[in-house]
Amino acid sequence: TCRIGVCIDSMFLLDQLGQAVGVGERDLLAVWVMVDNGYGRFGLEHDGPEVVRVAQAAAAWGGGVSLYTHGGLGYAASNDDDRIRFAREEAAHMVFVGERLREAGTKVDNIGVGSTPTSTVPASPLPPPARGASSMGITEIHPGNYVYYDVMQASLNSAGEADIAGTVVTTVLSCYPVRETCVVDAGALALSLDRGATHRSRGQDTIGWGVVCDHPDLVVASLSQEAAIIRRRPGCSTPFSELFPRPGTRLHIYPHHSCLTAALFPRVVVRYHGNIIGEWPTFAREW
């Protein structure tokens, strides 16, 4: 049976859910309570009383409840040791919430954690259940955009540019030696204007809105709706004439944030060792 997951973080939202869904339809839903581990985006504080109150009410409403948090604090990590530490802290907080609920007699179905940085570390050690084998540990890890990665994740050292699998294919429209730029036909409608985790990634002047594949000294400096301006990366001493391709050249651009970039296209062209092996439709493009 397919169940639809619904996230809530207040009694108000649970009440609204109850008004929208009939008693006989509740088994079609899996209710998840959002928990805040200190990142401050959404959810209830993991060590506060309200998360228990809302989760208990959700469990009574639907017969069980699950817990989820976005591991946004992992974006403060700059190396694998920090990422492991954040992953362990995040998981420990969530197991703690689960233990509080279980001790109160509440059935906890799943506990989910994760973000791209914390899921990047191979076999990140997660804490064991707090009270022995009968206790629940982490059951789900949400790994963010690990399928594609992007320039932002490379700037955070979560991945290298060689790990980035998603690119946008674009064509050079024109080059301007005097101002040392070229223009391509991939603008904001292809690369998006989303800055991602700007509180952690390197400045836009360094990594731009994307990096040209196989030309790491060329970055997307600015975007308009339909076009982008490509410049040399700051500090690059290679002459313009040696870097910039001729008009008509096809380029592959690593996007700054692949999540929004992928959502801008109706399909993904899949290549393996340079050969196109298929096309995948892009689902969930609209809200």
mmCIF file of C-alpha atoms in Angstrom:
data_model
loop_
_atom_site.group_PDB
_atom_site.id
_atom_site.type_symbol
_atom_site.label_atom_id
_atom_site.label_comp_id
_atom_site.label_asym_id
_atom_site.label_seq_id
_atom_site.Cartn_x
_atom_site.Cartn_y
_atom_site.Cartn_z
ATOM 1 C CA THR A 1 0.000 0.000 0.000
ATOM 2 C CA CYS A 2 1.308 3.419 -0.934
ATOM 3 C CA ARG A 3 1.252 5.964 1.890
ATOM 4 C CA ILE A 4 1.725 9.692 1.453
ATOM 5 C CA GLY A 5 4.135 11.320 3.892
ATOM 6 C CA VAL A 6 2.917 14.573 5.447
ATOM 7 C CA CYS A 7 5.219 16.801 7.514
ATOM 8 C CA ILE A 8 3.900 18.925 10.382
ATOM 9 C CA ASP A 9 5.445 20.899 13.231
ATOM 10 C CA SER A 10 2.489 22.309 15.167
ATOM 11 C CA MET A 11 -0.837 21.345 16.677
ATOM 12 C CA PHE A 12 -2.480 23.797 14.280
ATOM 13 C CA LEU A 13 -1.224 21.879 11.246
ATOM 14 C CA LEU A 14 -2.323 18.579 12.768
ATOM 15 C CA ASP A 15 -5.796 20.011 13.368
ATOM 16 C CA GLN A 16 -5.945 21.243 9.768
ATOM 17 C CA LEU A 17 -4.890 17.824 8.560
ATOM 18 C CA GLY A 18 -7.665 16.241 10.602
ATOM 19 C CA GLN A 19 -10.240 18.519 8.994
ATOM 20 C CA ALA A 20 -9.010 17.683 5.496
ATOM 21 C CA VAL A 21 -8.744 13.900 5.869
ATOM 22 C CA GLY A 22 -11.542 11.595 6.913
ATOM 23 C CA VAL A 23 -11.075 9.025 9.681
ATOM 24 C CA GLY A 24 -11.226 6.198 7.178
ATOM 25 C CA GLU A 25 -8.455 7.758 5.075
ATOM 26 C CA ARG A 26 -5.879 8.242 7.825
ATOM 27 C CA ASP A 27 -4.143 4.954 7.100
ATOM 28 C CA LEU A 28 -3.171 6.411 3.706
ATOM 29 C CA LEU A 29 -0.972 9.022 5.402
ATOM 30 C CA ALA A 30 2.333 8.761 7.235
ATOM 31 C CA VAL A 31 2.690 11.723 9.579
ATOM 32 C CA TRP A 32 6.203 13.074 10.140
ATOM 33 C CA VAL A 33 7.029 15.644 12.801
ATOM 34 C CA MET A 34 9.750 18.085 11.790
ATOM 35 C CA VAL A 35 12.513 18.549 14.355
ATOM 36 C CA ASP A 36 15.001 21.434 14.566
ATOM 37 C CA ASN A 37 18.540 20.448 15.535
ATOM 38 C CA GLY A 38 19.726 24.035 15.784
ATOM 39 C CA TYR A 39 19.792 24.975 12.101
ATOM 40 C CA GLY A 40 16.674 27.109 12.505
ATOM 41 C CA ARG A 41 15.004 26.494 9.145
ATOM 42 C CA PHE A 42 11.899 24.690 10.363
ATOM 43 C CA GLY A 43 10.743 22.235 12.991
ATOM 44 C CA LEU A 44 10.386 22.033 16.751
ATOM 45 C CA GLU A 45 13.390 22.164 19.097
ATOM 46 C CA HIS A 46 14.680 18.651 19.717
ATOM 47 C CA ASP A 47 15.106 19.218 23.448
ATOM 48 C CA GLY A 48 11.875 21.142 24.041
ATOM 49 C CA PRO A 49 8.495 19.935 25.303
ATOM 50 C CA GLU A 50 6.472 20.861 22.214
ATOM 51 C CA VAL A 51 8.028 18.231 19.949
ATOM 52 C CA VAL A 52 6.827 15.500 22.314
ATOM 53 C CA ARG A 53 3.353 16.994 22.622
ATOM 54 C CA VAL A 54 2.868 17.317 18.858
ATOM 55 C CA ALA A 55 4.348 13.879 18.136
ATOM 56 C CA GLN A 56 2.137 12.199 20.718
ATOM 57 C CA ALA A 57 -0.946 13.877 19.268
ATOM 58 C CA ALA A 58 0.097 12.858 15.736
ATOM 59 C CA ALA A 59 0.621 9.258 16.847
ATOM 60 C CA ALA A 60 -2.804 9.186 18.486
ATOM 61 C CA TRP A 61 -4.312 10.633 15.325
ATOM 62 C CA GLY A 62 -2.735 8.185 12.879
ATOM 63 C CA GLY A 63 -1.579 5.211 14.949
ATOM 64 C CA GLY A 64 2.105 6.081 14.756
ATOM 65 C CA VAL A 65 4.471 8.931 14.000
ATOM 66 C CA SER A 66 7.845 9.479 12.366
ATOM 67 C CA LEU A 67 10.536 12.092 13.014
ATOM 68 C CA TYR A 68 12.618 13.996 10.479
ATOM 69 C CA THR A 69 15.254 16.719 10.577
ATOM 70 C CA HIS A 70 17.263 18.475 7.894
ATOM 71 C CA GLY A 71 20.963 18.304 8.760
ATOM 72 C CA GLY A 72 21.694 21.878 7.778
ATOM 73 C CA LEU A 73 24.376 22.323 10.425
ATOM 74 C CA GLY A 74 26.552 20.072 8.288
ATOM 75 C CA TYR A 75 27.073 23.040 5.975
ATOM 76 C CA ALA A 76 29.346 24.500 8.648
ATOM 77 C CA ALA A 77 31.770 21.605 8.149
ATOM 78 C CA SER A 78 34.948 22.106 6.148
ATOM 79 C CA ASN A 79 36.427 18.599 6.367
ATOM 80 C CA ASP A 80 35.370 14.983 6.825
ATOM 81 C CA ASP A 81 36.013 14.976 10.578
ATOM 82 C CA ASP A 82 33.607 17.896 11.025
ATOM 83 C CA ARG A 83 31.038 16.242 8.789
ATOM 84 C CA ILE A 84 31.207 13.043 10.837
ATOM 85 C CA ARG A 85 30.835 15.043 14.045
ATOM 86 C CA PHE A 86 27.771 16.891 12.765
ATOM 87 C CA ALA A 87 26.243 13.651 11.472
ATOM 88 C CA ARG A 88 26.681 11.983 14.849
ATOM 89 C CA GLU A 89 25.287 14.939 16.781
ATOM 90 C CA GLU A 90 22.298 15.215 14.461
ATOM 91 C CA ALA A 91 21.546 11.491 14.759
ATOM 92 C CA ALA A 92 22.022 11.499 18.542
ATOM 93 C CA HIS A 93 19.523 14.337 18.957
ATOM 94 C CA MET A 94 16.942 12.515 16.876
ATOM 95 C CA VAL A 95 17.423 9.219 18.700
ATOM 96 C CA PHE A 96 16.992 11.187 21.942
ATOM 97 C CA VAL A 97 13.629 12.514 20.761
ATOM 98 C CA GLY A 98 12.606 9.009 19.739
ATOM 99 C CA GLU A 99 13.568 7.673 23.161
ATOM 100 C CA ARG A 100 11.508 10.337 24.919
ATOM 101 C CA LEU A 101 8.483 9.347 22.874
ATOM 102 C CA ARG A 102 8.981 5.608 23.358
ATOM 103 C CA GLU A 103 9.315 6.053 27.101
ATOM 104 C CA ALA A 104 5.967 7.850 27.031
ATOM 105 C CA GLY A 105 4.399 4.917 25.189
ATOM 106 C CA THR A 106 4.311 6.529 21.723
ATOM 107 C CA LYS A 107 4.906 4.359 18.665
ATOM 108 C CA VAL A 108 7.706 5.779 16.506
ATOM 109 C CA ASP A 109 7.754 4.376 12.973
ATOM 110 C CA ASN A 110 10.840 6.022 11.473
ATOM 111 C CA ILE A 111 13.606 8.490 12.294
ATOM 112 C CA GLY A 112 15.125 10.365 9.358
ATOM 113 C CA VAL A 113 18.206 12.583 9.153
ATOM 114 C CA GLY A 114 20.579 13.877 6.542
ATOM 115 C CA SER A 115 21.870 16.567 4.212
ATOM 116 C CA THR A 116 24.306 16.495 1.322
ATOM 117 C CA PRO A 117 27.418 17.285 3.428
ATOM 118 C CA THR A 118 26.670 14.815 6.241
ATOM 119 C CA SER A 119 25.680 12.066 3.793
ATOM 120 C CA THR A 120 28.814 12.547 1.720
ATOM 121 C CA VAL A 121 31.185 11.001 4.258
ATOM 122 C CA PRO A 122 31.545 7.284 3.471
ATOM 123 C CA ALA A 123 29.921 5.132 6.143
ATOM 124 C CA SER A 124 29.393 8.042 8.538
ATOM 125 C CA PRO A 125 29.269 6.452 12.005
ATOM 126 C CA LEU A 126 25.866 6.982 13.575
ATOM 127 C CA PRO A 127 25.302 6.535 17.299
ATOM 128 C CA PRO A 128 23.771 3.265 18.515
ATOM 129 C CA PRO A 129 20.336 3.372 20.138
ATOM 130 C CA ALA A 130 20.540 4.916 23.561
ATOM 131 C CA ARG A 131 19.013 2.037 25.544
ATOM 132 C CA GLY A 132 19.986 -1.226 23.961
ATOM 133 C CA ALA A 133 18.865 -3.348 21.068
ATOM 134 C CA SER A 134 15.159 -2.754 21.627
ATOM 135 C CA SER A 135 15.504 0.967 21.000
ATOM 136 C CA MET A 136 15.151 2.578 17.576
ATOM 137 C CA GLY A 137 18.081 4.168 15.821
ATOM 138 C CA ILE A 138 18.150 6.037 12.505
ATOM 139 C CA THR A 139 16.011 4.357 9.836
ATOM 140 C CA GLU A 140 16.352 6.852 6.973
ATOM 141 C CA ILE A 141 19.095 9.065 5.602
ATOM 142 C CA HIS A 142 18.103 11.836 3.182
ATOM 143 C CA PRO A 143 21.279 12.404 1.140
ATOM 144 C CA GLY A 144 20.393 15.663 -0.584
ATOM 145 C CA ASN A 145 21.794 16.126 -4.088
ATOM 146 C CA TYR A 146 24.516 13.483 -3.884
ATOM 147 C CA VAL A 147 23.324 12.112 -7.247
ATOM 148 C CA TYR A 148 24.547 15.245 -9.034
ATOM 149 C CA TYR A 149 26.637 17.304 -6.600
ATOM 150 C CA ASP A 150 27.462 20.829 -7.785
ATOM 151 C CA VAL A 151 29.905 23.715 -7.510
ATOM 152 C CA MET A 152 28.499 24.751 -4.138
ATOM 153 C CA GLN A 153 29.231 21.300 -2.656
ATOM 154 C CA ALA A 154 32.715 21.411 -4.178
ATOM 155 C CA SER A 155 33.284 24.795 -2.522
ATOM 156 C CA LEU A 156 32.306 23.213 0.806
ATOM 157 C CA ASN A 157 34.746 20.338 0.210
ATOM 158 C CA SER A 158 31.843 17.888 0.298
ATOM 159 C CA ALA A 159 32.880 16.799 -3.187
ATOM 160 C CA GLY A 160 35.451 17.573 -5.835
ATOM 161 C CA GLU A 161 34.650 18.968 -9.258
ATOM 162 C CA ALA A 162 35.420 15.520 -10.680
ATOM 163 C CA ASP A 163 32.513 14.173 -8.589
ATOM 164 C CA ILE A 164 29.945 16.513 -10.156
ATOM 165 C CA ALA A 165 27.711 14.429 -12.423
ATOM 166 C CA GLY A 166 25.175 17.042 -13.545
ATOM 167 C CA THR A 167 26.064 19.582 -16.229
ATOM 168 C CA VAL A 168 24.159 22.012 -18.430
ATOM 169 C CA VAL A 169 25.047 21.935 -22.128
ATOM 170 C CA THR A 170 25.261 25.387 -23.665
ATOM 171 C CA THR A 171 26.527 27.086 -26.836
ATOM 172 C CA VAL A 172 28.950 30.006 -27.033
ATOM 173 C CA LEU A 173 27.157 32.858 -28.787
ATOM 174 C CA SER A 174 29.960 35.401 -28.975
ATOM 175 C CA CYS A 175 33.347 36.351 -27.494
ATOM 176 C CA TYR A 176 34.710 39.816 -26.627
ATOM 177 C CA PRO A 177 38.508 39.978 -26.321
ATOM 178 C CA VAL A 178 38.546 43.619 -25.178
ATOM 179 C CA ARG A 179 36.449 42.961 -22.072
ATOM 180 C CA GLU A 180 37.625 39.320 -21.865
ATOM 181 C CA THR A 181 34.201 37.711 -21.755
ATOM 182 C CA CYS A 182 32.045 35.402 -23.765
ATOM 183 C CA VAL A 183 28.282 34.923 -23.779
ATOM 184 C CA VAL A 184 26.487 31.557 -23.768
ATOM 185 C CA ASP A 185 22.827 30.692 -24.188
ATOM 186 C CA ALA A 186 22.321 29.233 -20.683
ATOM 187 C CA GLY A 187 20.909 31.923 -18.429
ATOM 188 C CA ALA A 188 18.901 31.909 -15.227
ATOM 189 C CA LEU A 189 16.240 29.709 -16.848
ATOM 190 C CA ALA A 190 18.904 27.026 -17.275
ATOM 191 C CA LEU A 191 21.228 27.503 -14.285
ATOM 192 C CA SER A 192 18.852 29.234 -11.809
ATOM 193 C CA LEU A 193 19.715 32.233 -9.657
ATOM 194 C CA ASP A 194 19.731 30.282 -6.407
ATOM 195 C CA ARG A 195 22.805 30.898 -4.272
ATOM 196 C CA GLY A 196 22.308 27.848 -2.058
ATOM 197 C CA ALA A 197 24.168 27.823 1.248
ATOM 198 C CA THR A 198 25.759 31.223 0.785
ATOM 199 C CA HIS A 199 26.475 31.445 4.500
ATOM 200 C CA ARG A 200 29.087 28.735 3.994
ATOM 201 C CA SER A 201 30.168 28.464 0.329
ATOM 202 C CA ARG A 202 32.889 30.642 -1.144
ATOM 203 C CA GLY A 203 31.879 33.997 -2.542
ATOM 204 C CA GLN A 204 30.070 34.302 -5.856
ATOM 205 C CA ASP A 205 33.014 36.257 -7.283
ATOM 206 C CA THR A 206 35.195 33.150 -6.882
ATOM 207 C CA ILE A 207 32.916 30.297 -7.964
ATOM 208 C CA GLY A 208 30.336 32.277 -9.906
ATOM 209 C CA TRP A 209 27.031 30.730 -10.900
ATOM 210 C CA GLY A 210 28.835 27.759 -12.383
ATOM 211 C CA VAL A 211 32.170 26.496 -13.672
ATOM 212 C CA VAL A 212 32.935 25.393 -17.240
ATOM 213 C CA CYS A 213 33.723 21.683 -17.348
ATOM 214 C CA ASP A 214 37.338 20.984 -18.426
ATOM 215 C CA HIS A 215 38.029 24.745 -18.149
ATOM 216 C CA PRO A 216 38.247 25.335 -14.371
ATOM 217 C CA ASP A 217 39.505 28.898 -14.847
ATOM 218 C CA LEU A 218 36.261 29.904 -16.583
ATOM 219 C CA VAL A 219 33.290 30.745 -14.372
ATOM 220 C CA VAL A 220 29.781 31.996 -15.003
ATOM 221 C CA ALA A 221 30.141 35.542 -13.714
ATOM 222 C CA SER A 222 26.565 36.783 -14.215
ATOM 223 C CA LEU A 223 23.186 35.643 -15.462
ATOM 224 C CA SER A 224 20.308 37.231 -17.295
ATOM 225 C CA GLN A 225 17.127 35.382 -18.138
ATOM 226 C CA GLU A 226 18.344 33.718 -21.337
ATOM 227 C CA ALA A 227 22.132 34.214 -21.351
ATOM 228 C CA ALA A 228 25.205 34.068 -19.145
ATOM 229 C CA ILE A 229 28.507 35.944 -19.187
ATOM 230 C CA ILE A 230 31.633 33.844 -18.697
ATOM 231 C CA ARG A 231 34.865 35.343 -17.391
ATOM 232 C CA ARG A 232 38.216 34.149 -16.138
ATOM 233 C CA ARG A 233 38.271 33.140 -12.489
ATOM 234 C CA PRO A 234 39.774 35.923 -10.325
ATOM 235 C CA GLY A 235 43.522 35.453 -10.073
ATOM 236 C CA CYS A 236 43.807 33.484 -13.317
ATOM 237 C CA SER A 237 46.867 34.595 -15.303
ATOM 238 C CA THR A 238 46.242 32.525 -18.436
ATOM 239 C CA PRO A 239 45.763 34.809 -21.479
ATOM 240 C CA PHE A 240 42.229 35.303 -22.727
ATOM 241 C CA SER A 241 43.072 33.882 -26.149
ATOM 242 C CA GLU A 242 44.111 30.548 -24.629
ATOM 243 C CA LEU A 243 40.987 30.115 -22.525
ATOM 244 C CA PHE A 244 37.947 31.264 -24.421
ATOM 245 C CA PRO A 245 36.353 28.993 -27.027
ATOM 246 C CA ARG A 246 35.086 30.165 -30.391
ATOM 247 C CA PRO A 247 31.422 31.054 -31.004
ATOM 248 C CA GLY A 248 29.412 27.927 -31.757
ATOM 249 C CA THR A 249 31.408 25.774 -29.336
ATOM 250 C CA ARG A 250 29.354 23.532 -27.043
ATOM 251 C CA LEU A 251 30.304 23.726 -23.373
ATOM 252 C CA HIS A 252 29.268 21.749 -20.321
ATOM 253 C CA ILE A 253 28.716 23.901 -17.232
ATOM 254 C CA TYR A 254 28.784 22.599 -13.680
ATOM 255 C CA PRO A 255 25.886 24.449 -12.006
ATOM 256 C CA HIS A 256 26.240 26.293 -8.729
ATOM 257 C CA HIS A 257 23.182 24.526 -7.253
ATOM 258 C CA SER A 258 22.072 21.418 -9.116
ATOM 259 C CA CYS A 259 18.774 20.974 -7.241
ATOM 260 C CA LEU A 260 17.103 23.980 -8.837
ATOM 261 C CA THR A 261 18.935 23.499 -12.116
ATOM 262 C CA ALA A 262 17.528 19.972 -12.514
ATOM 263 C CA ALA A 263 14.013 21.230 -11.810
ATOM 264 C CA LEU A 264 14.262 23.673 -14.723
ATOM 265 C CA PHE A 265 14.445 20.925 -17.343
ATOM 266 C CA PRO A 266 11.745 18.438 -18.421
ATOM 267 C CA ARG A 267 14.260 15.630 -18.887
ATOM 268 C CA VAL A 268 17.827 14.576 -18.136
ATOM 269 C CA VAL A 269 20.094 13.215 -20.867
ATOM 270 C CA VAL A 270 22.164 10.364 -19.431
ATOM 271 C CA ARG A 271 25.708 9.816 -20.674
ATOM 272 C CA TYR A 272 28.076 6.960 -19.902
ATOM 273 C CA HIS A 273 31.706 7.208 -21.025
ATOM 274 C CA GLY A 274 30.697 9.968 -23.417
ATOM 275 C CA ASN A 275 27.849 8.035 -25.015
ATOM 276 C CA ILE A 276 24.181 8.951 -24.596
ATOM 277 C CA ILE A 277 22.408 5.902 -23.170
ATOM 278 C CA GLY A 278 18.994 7.342 -22.381
ATOM 279 C CA GLU A 279 16.764 10.189 -21.299
ATOM 280 C CA TRP A 280 14.995 10.358 -17.943
ATOM 281 C CA PRO A 281 11.936 12.543 -17.349
ATOM 282 C CA THR A 282 12.234 15.038 -14.499
ATOM 283 C CA PHE A 283 9.355 14.525 -12.089
ATOM 284 C CA ALA A 284 8.177 16.864 -9.305
ATOM 285 C CA ARG A 285 8.956 20.020 -11.261
ATOM 286 C CA GLU A 286 5.894 21.910 -10.064
ATOM 287 C CA TRP A 287 4.361 22.656 -6.691
#
